[in-house]
Short mmCIF file of C-alpha atoms in Angstrom, two decimals:
data_model
loop_
_atom_site.label_atom_id
_atom_site.label_comp_id
_atom_site.label_asym_id
_atom_site.label_seq_id
_atom_site.Cartn_x
_atom_site.Cartn_y
_atom_site.Cartn_z
CA MET A 1 96.57 66.90 111.05
CA LEU A 2 97.81 65.24 107.90
CA HIS A 3 98.92 61.62 108.06
CA ASP A 4 101.59 60.72 105.53
CA SER A 5 102.39 57.08 104.91
CA ARG A 6 105.65 57.94 103.18
CA PRO A 7 108.72 57.26 105.34
CA ARG A 8 109.95 60.45 106.99
CA ARG A 9 113.53 60.71 105.82
CA PRO A 10 115.70 63.43 104.33
CA VAL A 11 115.13 64.31 100.71
CA ALA A 12 118.02 64.16 98.25
CA GLY A 13 120.89 66.32 99.46
CA ASN A 14 121.33 65.86 103.18
CA ARG A 15 123.98 68.47 104.01
CA ILE A 16 122.94 71.39 106.18
CA ASP A 17 124.90 74.52 107.07
CA LEU A 18 123.84 76.40 110.20
CA ILE A 19 124.84 80.07 109.94
CA GLY A 20 124.25 82.42 112.85
CA LEU A 21 123.44 86.11 112.47
CA PRO A 22 123.23 87.44 116.03
CA THR A 23 121.69 90.87 115.57
CA ASP A 24 118.73 92.80 116.85
CA ALA A 25 119.63 95.96 114.98
CA GLY A 26 116.37 95.87 113.04
CA ALA A 27 114.11 95.61 116.08
CA SER A 28 112.99 97.98 118.81
CA CYS A 29 113.31 95.28 121.47
CA ARG A 30 116.75 93.97 122.38
CA GLY A 31 117.44 90.26 122.77
CA ALA A 32 117.03 88.65 119.33
CA ARG A 33 120.82 88.76 118.97
CA LEU A 34 120.82 85.88 121.48
CA GLY A 35 118.59 83.82 119.18
CA PRO A 36 121.30 81.79 117.40
CA ASP A 37 122.73 80.54 120.67
CA GLY A 38 119.21 79.89 121.94
CA LEU A 39 118.51 77.63 118.96
CA ARG A 40 121.82 75.89 119.42
CA ALA A 41 121.14 75.33 123.13
CA ALA A 42 117.73 73.90 122.24
CA GLY A 43 119.53 71.17 120.28
CA LEU A 44 118.80 72.17 116.68
CA ALA A 45 121.96 70.61 115.24
CA GLU A 46 121.51 67.42 117.25
CA ARG A 47 117.86 67.03 116.22
CA LEU A 48 118.68 67.41 112.54
CA ALA A 49 121.61 65.03 112.81
CA SER A 50 119.35 62.47 114.51
CA ILE A 51 117.14 62.28 111.41
CA GLY A 52 120.04 61.69 109.06
CA TYR A 53 121.43 65.07 108.07
CA ALA A 54 125.10 65.97 107.95
CA VAL A 55 125.04 69.20 109.93
CA ALA A 56 127.89 71.73 109.94
CA ASP A 57 127.65 74.71 112.27
CA ARG A 58 129.48 77.50 110.44
CA GLY A 59 129.44 79.82 113.45
CA ASP A 60 128.25 83.41 113.54
CA ILE A 61 128.53 86.30 111.11
CA THR A 62 129.01 89.61 112.92
CA ALA A 63 129.71 93.21 111.99
CA ALA A 64 132.92 94.81 113.22
CA GLY A 65 132.86 97.88 115.43
CA LYS A 66 130.08 99.89 117.06
CA LEU A 67 127.58 100.79 114.34
CA SER A 68 124.18 102.37 114.07
CA PRO A 69 121.34 99.89 113.48
CA ALA A 70 121.11 100.73 109.77
CA ALA A 71 124.88 100.54 109.34
CA GLU A 72 125.03 97.20 111.14
CA ILE A 73 122.38 95.73 108.86
CA ASP A 74 124.13 97.12 105.78
CA ALA A 75 127.40 95.56 106.99
CA LEU A 76 125.83 92.16 107.71
CA SER A 77 123.72 91.83 104.55
CA PRO A 78 126.59 91.34 102.04
CA LEU A 79 128.24 88.84 104.39
CA ALA A 80 125.02 86.86 104.78
CA SER A 81 124.44 86.98 101.03
CA GLU A 82 127.89 85.56 100.35
CA ALA A 83 127.40 82.83 102.96
CA ALA A 84 124.10 81.82 101.36
CA TYR A 85 125.58 81.73 97.88
CA ARG A 86 128.61 79.74 99.00
CA SER A 87 126.55 77.20 100.95
CA LEU A 88 124.19 76.54 98.04
CA ASP A 89 127.09 76.40 95.60
CA HIS A 90 128.67 73.68 97.72
CA GLY A 91 125.50 71.60 97.60
CA ALA A 92 124.31 72.31 101.15
CA ARG A 93 121.05 73.66 102.47
CA PRO A 94 121.72 76.84 104.48
CA ILE A 95 119.71 77.53 107.62
CA PHE A 96 120.18 81.07 108.91
CA LEU A 97 119.75 81.51 112.64
CA GLY A 98 118.50 84.96 113.64
CA GLY A 99 118.58 87.49 114.88
CA ASP A 100 115.66 89.68 113.88
CA HIS A 101 114.05 89.47 110.47
CA SER A 102 116.44 92.01 108.97
CA ILE A 103 118.89 89.10 108.48
CA SER A 104 116.82 87.97 105.50
CA MET A 105 117.88 91.10 103.61
CA GLY A 106 121.20 89.34 103.16
CA SER A 107 120.34 85.65 103.35
CA ILE A 108 117.57 85.74 100.74
CA ALA A 109 119.53 88.14 98.55
CA GLY A 110 122.26 85.49 98.36
CA VAL A 111 119.74 82.76 97.57
CA ALA A 112 118.25 85.01 94.88
CA ARG A 113 121.68 85.52 93.30
CA HIS A 114 122.33 81.80 93.27
CA CYS A 115 118.93 81.04 91.72
CA ARG A 116 119.47 83.76 89.10
CA ASP A 117 122.89 82.42 88.17
CA ASN A 118 121.53 78.88 87.92
CA HIS A 119 118.43 79.91 85.95
CA ARG A 120 116.02 78.65 88.59
CA PRO A 121 112.93 80.56 89.76
CA LEU A 122 112.98 81.60 93.41
CA PHE A 123 109.83 81.56 95.53
CA VAL A 124 109.64 82.83 99.11
CA LEU A 125 107.25 81.73 101.85
CA TRP A 126 107.19 84.50 104.45
CA PHE A 127 105.74 82.72 107.50
CA ASP A 128 105.04 85.67 109.76
CA ALA A 129 102.43 87.62 111.69
CA HIS A 130 103.67 90.72 109.86
CA GLY A 131 104.17 91.61 106.23
CA ASP A 132 107.55 93.33 106.70
CA PHE A 133 106.74 95.29 103.54
CA ASN A 134 107.15 98.79 104.91
CA THR A 135 109.55 101.30 103.39
CA TRP A 136 111.20 104.38 104.86
CA THR A 137 108.19 106.40 103.65
CA THR A 138 105.45 104.07 104.97
CA THR A 139 106.90 102.76 108.24
CA GLU A 140 105.02 103.68 111.40
CA THR A 141 107.80 102.54 113.76
CA GLY A 142 111.08 103.03 111.91
CA ASN A 143 112.06 99.45 112.75
CA ILE A 144 114.11 98.03 109.90
CA HIS A 145 113.04 94.42 110.41
CA GLY A 146 109.62 95.59 109.23
CA MET A 147 111.13 96.55 105.87
CA ALA A 148 112.94 93.31 105.06
CA LEU A 149 110.58 91.91 102.44
CA ALA A 150 110.07 95.29 100.80
CA ARG A 151 113.82 95.68 100.37
CA LEU A 152 114.14 92.18 98.95
CA CYS A 153 111.39 92.89 96.44
CA GLY A 154 113.23 95.93 95.14
CA GLU A 155 111.31 98.79 96.73
CA PRO A 156 113.18 102.12 96.42
CA GLY A 157 115.07 103.79 99.24
CA PHE A 158 117.60 101.05 100.00
CA CYS A 159 121.25 100.77 98.96
CA ASN A 160 121.39 97.41 97.20
CA ASP A 161 124.70 96.67 95.54
CA PRO A 162 124.30 94.13 92.68
CA ARG A 163 127.55 92.50 93.79
CA TRP A 164 125.63 90.95 96.70
CA PHE A 165 121.96 91.72 95.97
CA ALA A 166 119.46 90.25 93.53
CA PRO A 167 115.76 91.12 93.84
CA VAL A 168 112.90 88.76 94.57
CA ASP A 169 109.84 88.82 92.31
CA PRO A 170 106.98 89.87 94.64
CA ARG A 171 104.56 87.78 92.56
CA LYS A 172 106.47 84.70 93.72
CA VAL A 173 106.04 85.51 97.42
CA MET A 174 103.40 84.26 99.84
CA ILE A 175 102.95 85.82 103.28
CA LEU A 176 101.38 83.14 105.47
CA GLY A 177 99.79 83.75 108.86
CA ALA A 178 99.63 87.55 108.67
CA ARG A 179 97.47 89.37 111.20
CA ALA A 180 99.21 92.73 111.73
CA LEU A 181 99.59 94.67 108.48
CA ASP A 182 99.86 98.46 108.48
CA CYS A 183 97.40 100.26 106.18
CA GLU A 184 99.89 101.68 103.67
CA GLU A 185 101.94 98.49 103.85
CA ALA A 186 98.89 96.38 102.96
CA GLN A 187 98.16 98.65 100.00
CA LEU A 188 101.74 98.31 98.74
CA ILE A 189 101.64 94.53 99.16
CA ASP A 190 98.47 94.39 97.07
CA GLU A 191 99.91 96.67 94.38
CA ARG A 192 103.03 94.52 94.04
CA GLY A 193 101.12 91.26 93.68
CA VAL A 194 102.34 89.56 96.85
CA GLN A 195 99.94 86.81 97.92
CA VAL A 196 98.71 87.15 101.51
CA VAL A 197 97.06 84.26 103.33
CA ASP A 198 96.09 85.82 106.62
CA MET A 199 94.72 84.27 109.78
CA ASP A 200 91.12 85.14 108.84
CA VAL A 201 91.52 82.99 105.72
CA LEU A 202 93.22 80.20 107.66
CA ARG A 203 90.46 80.10 110.27
CA VAL A 204 87.80 79.74 107.60
CA SER A 205 89.41 77.49 104.98
CA GLY A 206 92.50 76.04 106.64
CA VAL A 207 96.11 76.15 105.53
CA GLU A 208 96.22 73.23 103.11
CA ALA A 209 94.44 74.56 100.02
CA PRO A 210 96.33 77.86 99.55
CA LEU A 211 99.68 76.34 100.40
CA ARG A 212 99.17 73.39 98.05
CA THR A 213 98.33 75.80 95.23
CA PHE A 214 101.48 77.79 95.94
CA LEU A 215 103.59 74.63 96.04
CA ASP A 216 102.05 73.43 92.77
CA ARG A 217 103.22 76.67 91.12
CA ILE A 218 106.76 76.01 92.36
CA GLU A 219 106.70 72.39 91.22
CA ALA A 220 105.52 73.35 87.76
CA VAL A 221 108.65 75.42 87.09
CA ASN A 222 111.13 73.41 89.20
CA GLY A 223 111.48 76.37 91.55
CA HIS A 224 113.58 76.82 94.66
CA LEU A 225 111.59 77.67 97.80
CA HIS A 226 113.07 79.72 100.64
CA LEU A 227 111.16 79.57 103.92
CA SER A 228 111.56 82.58 106.19
CA LEU A 229 110.09 81.43 109.50
CA ASP A 230 109.36 84.10 112.09
CA VAL A 231 108.48 82.63 115.49
CA ASP A 232 105.70 85.21 115.86
CA ALA A 233 103.69 83.36 113.21
CA MET A 234 102.79 80.97 116.01
CA ASP A 235 100.35 81.96 118.72
CA PRO A 236 102.16 83.61 121.66
CA SER A 237 100.63 81.06 124.03
CA LEU A 238 102.95 78.54 122.30
CA ALA A 239 105.90 80.82 121.54
CA PRO A 240 106.10 83.83 123.87
CA GLY A 241 109.80 84.47 123.27
CA VAL A 242 109.47 87.22 120.67
CA GLY A 243 109.42 91.00 120.88
CA THR A 244 106.50 91.42 118.46
CA THR A 245 103.81 89.06 119.76
CA VAL A 246 100.40 89.22 118.10
CA GLN A 247 97.47 87.25 119.50
CA GLY A 248 95.58 84.79 117.33
CA GLY A 249 98.46 83.02 115.64
CA LEU A 250 98.81 79.51 114.31
CA SER A 251 98.27 76.52 116.55
CA LEU A 252 100.92 73.84 116.85
CA GLU A 253 98.77 71.55 114.70
CA GLN A 254 98.52 74.20 111.97
CA GLY A 255 102.26 74.82 112.11
CA GLU A 256 102.96 71.11 111.79
CA THR A 257 100.57 70.86 108.84
CA VAL A 258 102.53 73.62 107.08
CA MET A 259 105.79 71.80 107.73
CA ASP A 260 104.36 68.48 106.56
CA LEU A 261 103.24 70.01 103.27
CA LEU A 262 106.62 71.68 102.78
CA PHE A 263 108.49 68.47 103.55
CA ARG A 264 106.43 66.46 101.10
CA SER A 265 106.96 69.07 98.39
CA GLY A 266 110.74 68.61 98.58
CA ARG A 267 111.13 72.25 97.49
CA VAL A 268 112.59 74.01 100.53
CA GLY A 269 116.25 74.55 99.75
CA SER A 270 117.08 77.27 102.28
CA LEU A 271 115.51 78.90 105.31
CA ASP A 272 115.67 81.56 108.00
CA LEU A 273 114.71 81.03 111.64
CA VAL A 274 114.18 84.50 113.06
CA GLU A 275 113.00 86.72 115.91
CA LEU A 276 113.61 84.25 118.77
CA ASN A 277 114.29 86.38 121.86
CA PRO A 278 115.58 84.19 124.71
CA LEU A 279 115.24 87.11 127.15
CA LEU A 280 111.46 86.93 126.69
CA ASP A 281 111.15 83.15 126.47
CA ARG A 282 109.70 81.03 129.26
CA GLY A 283 111.83 77.99 129.93
CA GLY A 284 113.00 77.84 126.34
CA VAL A 285 109.56 76.85 125.01
CA SER A 286 109.76 79.14 121.96
CA ALA A 287 113.15 77.76 120.99
CA ASP A 288 111.75 74.23 121.37
CA VAL A 289 108.83 75.10 119.07
CA MET A 290 111.22 76.41 116.41
CA VAL A 291 113.42 73.33 116.65
CA ASP A 292 110.35 71.08 116.46
CA LEU A 293 108.99 72.86 113.38
CA THR A 294 112.37 72.79 111.65
CA ALA A 295 112.79 69.09 112.33
CA ARG A 296 109.27 68.48 111.04
CA LEU A 297 110.03 70.47 107.91
CA LEU A 298 113.05 68.28 107.26
CA GLY A 299 111.34 64.96 107.83
CA GLY A 300 111.57 64.41 111.58
CA LEU A 301 108.95 63.98 114.24
CA THR A 302 108.00 66.60 116.78
CA THR A 303 109.16 66.13 120.37
CA VAL A 304 105.67 65.07 121.48
CA GLN A 305 105.43 62.42 118.77
CA HIS A 306 108.96 61.25 119.48
CA VAL A 307 108.15 60.72 123.15
CA LYS A 308 104.93 58.85 122.32
CA GLN A 309 106.83 56.67 119.86
CA GLN A 310 109.35 55.79 122.55
CA GLU A 311 106.59 55.00 125.04
CA THR A 312 104.93 52.54 122.63
CA ALA A 313 108.19 50.93 121.47
#
């Protein structure tokens, strides 16, 4: 674990917008639509406020009517994109509460538009057990949340209206913690120049070196970093409340190290918290892990450290 002597306090710009996207249209397992309320019930807003942020809960974005999964995602994406653009334009840091990972098709598209219009390079850290780089021609499951990053990087087969969509440069994307890539998906990821730091790499060399290199690239060009945090990046023994568990994920210590490095970089200007499924959670432990990691990312202590600090005070 890294030990940072710098005071843990918010970086410049302490306004946060929480924006819920309660959908599980992209997943095969129902329940992720309850994720935003699960994160709220776990005290996300209160934790961030306790470390000095001005937190505004902007409520939920929903699609009207009974729609097919694909139609629901296509209805939500422009709305999420506009919410991201508006939040950033008002000087806040948007945090999107999922919902399955399909929400990023809109949230990151809006961040990409804002970065484009402000002439600032966008980088994306896809913190996930999966690559989510399938297309309609490569998918083995048909689940749309497994296509989110491919759509964002401009792969064909998706209806992306430039009024709400701007593409992400795949060469400015890192997938961190991957351990479940489909064969054709992995080939496409490699062809497009997406950097993958999988669990085999992390077990051998640790998380610090590749992430520091990635963050140095962002610093060199004054880039904006969007973190898309899927709870299944963590080992299911720590975070069982997800419909796509994959054994062998990150430990809590590794997750905290990632958040420490991101906090010290000062580069994370927007993020997604996705795939929390309260129906599969045990006593809310997965929601607590996500709240802890988010607080750590933004300069706070984890719950365990907070309790120890109180005991020694």
